[in-house]
mmCIF file of C-alpha atoms and ligand atoms in Angstrom:
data_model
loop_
_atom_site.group_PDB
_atom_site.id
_atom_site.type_symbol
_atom_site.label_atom_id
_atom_site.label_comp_id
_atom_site.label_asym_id
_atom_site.label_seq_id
_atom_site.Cartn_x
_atom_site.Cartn_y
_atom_site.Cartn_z
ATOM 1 C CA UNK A 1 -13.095 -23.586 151.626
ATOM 2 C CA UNK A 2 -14.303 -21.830 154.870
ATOM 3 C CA UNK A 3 -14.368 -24.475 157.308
ATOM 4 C CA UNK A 4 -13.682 -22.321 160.423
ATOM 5 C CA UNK A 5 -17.263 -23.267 161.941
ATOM 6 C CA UNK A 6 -18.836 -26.077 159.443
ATOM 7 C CA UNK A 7 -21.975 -27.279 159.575
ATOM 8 C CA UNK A 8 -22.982 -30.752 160.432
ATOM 9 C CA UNK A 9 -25.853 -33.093 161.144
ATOM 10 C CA UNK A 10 -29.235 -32.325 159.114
ATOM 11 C CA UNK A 11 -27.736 -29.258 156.724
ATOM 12 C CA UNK A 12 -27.992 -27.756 154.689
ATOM 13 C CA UNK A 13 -31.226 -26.299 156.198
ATOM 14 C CA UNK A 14 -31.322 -26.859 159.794
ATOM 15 C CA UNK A 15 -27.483 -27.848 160.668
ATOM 16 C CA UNK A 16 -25.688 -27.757 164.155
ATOM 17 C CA UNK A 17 -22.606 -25.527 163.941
ATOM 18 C CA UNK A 18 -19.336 -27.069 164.528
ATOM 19 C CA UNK A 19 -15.936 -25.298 164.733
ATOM 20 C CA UNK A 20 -13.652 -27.405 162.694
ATOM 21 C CA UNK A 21 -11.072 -24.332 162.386
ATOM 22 C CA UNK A 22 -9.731 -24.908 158.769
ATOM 23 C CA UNK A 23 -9.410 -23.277 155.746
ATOM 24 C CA UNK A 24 -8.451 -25.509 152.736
ATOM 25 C CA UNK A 25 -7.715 -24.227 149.753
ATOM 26 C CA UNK A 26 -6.945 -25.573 145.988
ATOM 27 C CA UNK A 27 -6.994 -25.186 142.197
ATOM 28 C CA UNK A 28 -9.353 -27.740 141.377
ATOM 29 C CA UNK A 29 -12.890 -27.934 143.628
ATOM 30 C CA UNK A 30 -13.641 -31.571 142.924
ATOM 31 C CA UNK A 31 -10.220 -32.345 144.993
ATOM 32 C CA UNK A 32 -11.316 -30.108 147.718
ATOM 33 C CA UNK A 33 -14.221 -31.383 148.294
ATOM 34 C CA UNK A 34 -13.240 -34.595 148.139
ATOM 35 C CA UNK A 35 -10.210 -34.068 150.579
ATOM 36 C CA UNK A 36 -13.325 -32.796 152.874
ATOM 37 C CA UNK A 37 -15.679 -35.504 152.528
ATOM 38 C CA UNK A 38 -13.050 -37.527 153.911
ATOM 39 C CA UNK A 39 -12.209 -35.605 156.596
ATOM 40 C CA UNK A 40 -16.213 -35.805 157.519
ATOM 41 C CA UNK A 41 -15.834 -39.741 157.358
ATOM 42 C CA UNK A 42 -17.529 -40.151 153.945
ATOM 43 C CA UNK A 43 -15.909 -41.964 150.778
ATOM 44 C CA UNK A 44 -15.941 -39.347 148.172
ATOM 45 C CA UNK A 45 -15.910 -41.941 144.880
ATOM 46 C CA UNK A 46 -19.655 -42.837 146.640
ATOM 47 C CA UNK A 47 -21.393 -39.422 146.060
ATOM 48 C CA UNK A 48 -23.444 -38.505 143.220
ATOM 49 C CA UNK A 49 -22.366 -35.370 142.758
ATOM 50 C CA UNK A 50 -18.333 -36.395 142.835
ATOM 51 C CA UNK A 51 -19.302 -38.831 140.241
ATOM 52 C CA UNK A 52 -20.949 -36.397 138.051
ATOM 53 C CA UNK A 53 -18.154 -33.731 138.208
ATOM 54 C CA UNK A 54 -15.674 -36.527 137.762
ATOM 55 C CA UNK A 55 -17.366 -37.811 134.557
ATOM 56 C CA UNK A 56 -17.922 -33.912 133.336
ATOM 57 C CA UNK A 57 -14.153 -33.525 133.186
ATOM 58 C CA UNK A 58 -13.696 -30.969 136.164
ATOM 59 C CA UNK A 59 -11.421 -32.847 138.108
ATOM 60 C CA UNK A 60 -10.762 -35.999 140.400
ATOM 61 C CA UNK A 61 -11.531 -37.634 143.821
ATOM 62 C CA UNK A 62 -8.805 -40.570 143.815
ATOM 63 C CA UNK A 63 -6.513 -40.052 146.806
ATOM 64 C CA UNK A 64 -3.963 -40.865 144.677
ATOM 65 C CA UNK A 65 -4.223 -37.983 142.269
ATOM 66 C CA UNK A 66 -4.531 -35.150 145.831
ATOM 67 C CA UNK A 67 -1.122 -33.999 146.484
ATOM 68 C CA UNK A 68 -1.883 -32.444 149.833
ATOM 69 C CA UNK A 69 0.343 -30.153 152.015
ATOM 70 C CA UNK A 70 -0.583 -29.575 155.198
ATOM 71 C CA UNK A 71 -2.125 -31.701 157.953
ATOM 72 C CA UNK A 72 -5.994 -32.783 157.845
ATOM 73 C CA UNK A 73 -7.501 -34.939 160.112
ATOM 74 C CA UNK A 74 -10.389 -36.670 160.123
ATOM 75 C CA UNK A 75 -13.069 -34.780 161.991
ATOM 76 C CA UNK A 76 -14.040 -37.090 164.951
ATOM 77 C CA UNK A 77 -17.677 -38.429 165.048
ATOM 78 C CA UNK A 78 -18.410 -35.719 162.065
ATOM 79 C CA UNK A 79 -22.701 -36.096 162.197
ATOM 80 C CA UNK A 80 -23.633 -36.362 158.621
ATOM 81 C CA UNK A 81 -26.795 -35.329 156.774
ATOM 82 C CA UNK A 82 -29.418 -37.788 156.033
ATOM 83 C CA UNK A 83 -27.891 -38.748 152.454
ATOM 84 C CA UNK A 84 -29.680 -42.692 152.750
ATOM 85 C CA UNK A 85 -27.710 -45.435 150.565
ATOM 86 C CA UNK A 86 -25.037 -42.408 149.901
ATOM 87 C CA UNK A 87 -23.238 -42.544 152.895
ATOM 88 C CA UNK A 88 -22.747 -46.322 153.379
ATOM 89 C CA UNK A 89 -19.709 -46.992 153.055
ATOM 90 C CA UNK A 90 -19.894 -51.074 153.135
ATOM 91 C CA UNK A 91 -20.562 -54.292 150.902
ATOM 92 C CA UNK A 92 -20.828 -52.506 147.227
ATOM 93 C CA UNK A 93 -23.673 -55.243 146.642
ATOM 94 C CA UNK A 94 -25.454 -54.138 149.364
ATOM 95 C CA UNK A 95 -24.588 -50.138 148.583
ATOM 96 C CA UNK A 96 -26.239 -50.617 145.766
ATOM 97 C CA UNK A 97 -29.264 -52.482 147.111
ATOM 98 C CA UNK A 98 -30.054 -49.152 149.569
ATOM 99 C CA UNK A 99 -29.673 -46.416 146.836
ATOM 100 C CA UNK A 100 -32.105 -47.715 144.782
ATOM 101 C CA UNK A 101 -34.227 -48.434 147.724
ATOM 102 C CA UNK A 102 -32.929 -44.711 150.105
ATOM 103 C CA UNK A 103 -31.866 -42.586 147.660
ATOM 104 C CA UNK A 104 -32.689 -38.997 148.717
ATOM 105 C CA UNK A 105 -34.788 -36.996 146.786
ATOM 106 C CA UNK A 106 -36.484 -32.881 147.363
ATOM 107 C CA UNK A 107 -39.626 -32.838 148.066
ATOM 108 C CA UNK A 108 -41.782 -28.913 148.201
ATOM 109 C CA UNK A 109 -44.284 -28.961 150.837
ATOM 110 C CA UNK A 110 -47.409 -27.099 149.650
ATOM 111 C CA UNK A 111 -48.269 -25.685 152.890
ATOM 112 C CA UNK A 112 -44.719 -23.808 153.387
ATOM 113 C CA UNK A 113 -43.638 -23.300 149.308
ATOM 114 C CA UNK A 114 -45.080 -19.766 148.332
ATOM 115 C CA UNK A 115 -44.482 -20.701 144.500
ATOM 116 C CA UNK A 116 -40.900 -17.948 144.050
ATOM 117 C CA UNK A 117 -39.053 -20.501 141.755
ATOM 118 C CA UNK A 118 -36.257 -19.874 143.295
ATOM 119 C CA UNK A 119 -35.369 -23.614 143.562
ATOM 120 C CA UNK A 120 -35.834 -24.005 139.985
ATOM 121 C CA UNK A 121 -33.912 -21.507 138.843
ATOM 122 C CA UNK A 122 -30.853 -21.985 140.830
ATOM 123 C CA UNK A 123 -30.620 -26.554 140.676
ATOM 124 C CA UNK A 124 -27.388 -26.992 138.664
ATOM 125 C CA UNK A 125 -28.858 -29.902 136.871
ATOM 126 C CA UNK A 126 -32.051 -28.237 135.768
ATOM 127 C CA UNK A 127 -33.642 -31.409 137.471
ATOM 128 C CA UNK A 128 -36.497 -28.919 139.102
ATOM 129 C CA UNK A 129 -39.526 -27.995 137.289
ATOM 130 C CA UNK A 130 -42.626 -25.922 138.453
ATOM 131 C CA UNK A 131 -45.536 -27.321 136.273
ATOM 132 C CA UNK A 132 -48.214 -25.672 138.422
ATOM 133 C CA UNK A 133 -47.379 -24.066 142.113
ATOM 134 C CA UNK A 134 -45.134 -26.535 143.662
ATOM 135 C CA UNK A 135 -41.626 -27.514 142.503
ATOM 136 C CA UNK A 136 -41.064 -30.924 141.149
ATOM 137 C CA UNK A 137 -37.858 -32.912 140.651
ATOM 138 C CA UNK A 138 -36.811 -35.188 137.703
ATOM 139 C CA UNK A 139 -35.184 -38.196 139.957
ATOM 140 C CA UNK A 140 -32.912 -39.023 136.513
ATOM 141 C CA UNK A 141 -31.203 -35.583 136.359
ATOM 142 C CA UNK A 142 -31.171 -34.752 140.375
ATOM 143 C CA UNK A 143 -27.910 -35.238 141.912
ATOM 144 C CA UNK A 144 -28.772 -34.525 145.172
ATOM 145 C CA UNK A 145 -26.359 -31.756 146.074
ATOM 146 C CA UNK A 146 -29.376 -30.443 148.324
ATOM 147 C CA UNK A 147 -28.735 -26.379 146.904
ATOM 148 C CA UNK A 148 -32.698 -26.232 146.784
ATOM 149 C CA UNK A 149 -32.820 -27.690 150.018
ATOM 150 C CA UNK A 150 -30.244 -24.850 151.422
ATOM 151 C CA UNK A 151 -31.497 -22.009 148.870
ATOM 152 C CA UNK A 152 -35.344 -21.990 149.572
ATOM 153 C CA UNK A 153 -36.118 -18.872 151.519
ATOM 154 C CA UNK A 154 -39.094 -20.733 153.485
ATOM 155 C CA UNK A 155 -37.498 -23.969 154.572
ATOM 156 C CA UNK A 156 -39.901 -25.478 152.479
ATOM 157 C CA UNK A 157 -37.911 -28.179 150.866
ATOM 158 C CA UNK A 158 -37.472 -31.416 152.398
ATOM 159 C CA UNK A 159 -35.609 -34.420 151.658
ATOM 160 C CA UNK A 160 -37.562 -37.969 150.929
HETATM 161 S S1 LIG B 1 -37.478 -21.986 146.693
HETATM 162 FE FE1 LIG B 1 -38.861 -22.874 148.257
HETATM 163 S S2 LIG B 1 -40.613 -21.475 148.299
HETATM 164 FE FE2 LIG B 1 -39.517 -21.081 146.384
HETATM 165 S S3 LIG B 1 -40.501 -22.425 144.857
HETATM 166 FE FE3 LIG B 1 -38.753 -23.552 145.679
HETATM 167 S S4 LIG B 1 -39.667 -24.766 147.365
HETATM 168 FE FE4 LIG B 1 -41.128 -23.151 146.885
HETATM 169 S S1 LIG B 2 -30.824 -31.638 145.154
HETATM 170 FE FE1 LIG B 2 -29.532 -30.400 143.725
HETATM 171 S S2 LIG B 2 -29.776 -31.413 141.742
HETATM 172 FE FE2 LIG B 2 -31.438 -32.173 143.034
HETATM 173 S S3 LIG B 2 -33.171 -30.838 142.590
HETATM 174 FE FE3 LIG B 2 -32.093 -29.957 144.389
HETATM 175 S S4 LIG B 2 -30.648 -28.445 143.542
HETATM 176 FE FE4 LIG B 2 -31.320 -29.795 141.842
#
């Protein structure tokens, strides 16, 4: 992972450069990112797409199961992305409470989305559809990993 100058704040489209000056690497990704959310501040057993991977077999975000050489420090007051319910870290009852009510989902504006379907063809899930001239996302399938958001050549995606 290139983490020389990251990106922080609202990414993946419109992020403020930060030079974090690391380059982590490993033989399984869901460890690597997970040894990075926590270096941003975020609790990597709380994001969707950790969960997902987890479930699918690809690997494992426990901090027990990381063997980790090196030092990695938490990045001070690391801005995160908008990511609602997902990045609150407190009560689980109340965790739970504010992803059903935040929970983050793309939304195409029709003034900016020229209709390329690049969005659809690129969402891991398959969770984007293009029924007529503007993308739309199935909310059970999307696991908010925000590639449309960071893939769509006119900026035209925006999180809701
Ligand atoms: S990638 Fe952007 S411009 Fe292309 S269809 Fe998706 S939202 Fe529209
Ligand atoms: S956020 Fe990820 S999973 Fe959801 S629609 Fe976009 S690319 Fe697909």
């Amino acid at each position: 992972m290139d983490a020389v100058v990251g990106m922080e704040g609202n990414g993946p489209a419109s992020p403020d450069l930060r030079e974090i000056g690391c380059i982590l690497a490993s033989d399984n990704a869901v460890a690597l990112d997970a040894v990075m959310a926590r270096m941003m501040g975020l609790d990597p057993g709380k994001l969707r797409f950790m969960q997902t991977a987890k479930e699918a077999g690809l690997g494992d975000f426990d901090s027990e199961s990381i063997e980790i050489a090196g030092a990695l420090e938490p990045i001070p007051d690391f801005k995160i992305p908008p990511l609602g319910g997902e990045a609150n870290l407190g009560n689980p009852a109340i965790q739970s409470m504010l992803e059903s009510k935040t929970t983050l989902l793309p939304e195409a504006d029709p003034d900016l989305c020229t209709a390329c379907g690049t969005c659809v063809e690129q969402c891991p899930m398959e969770a984007l559809s293009m029924p007529e001239d503007l993308p739309v996302v199935d909310a059970d399938l999307c696991i908010a990993c925000f590639c449309c958001q960071e893939i769509c050549p006119e900026k035209a995606i925006a999180l809701r």
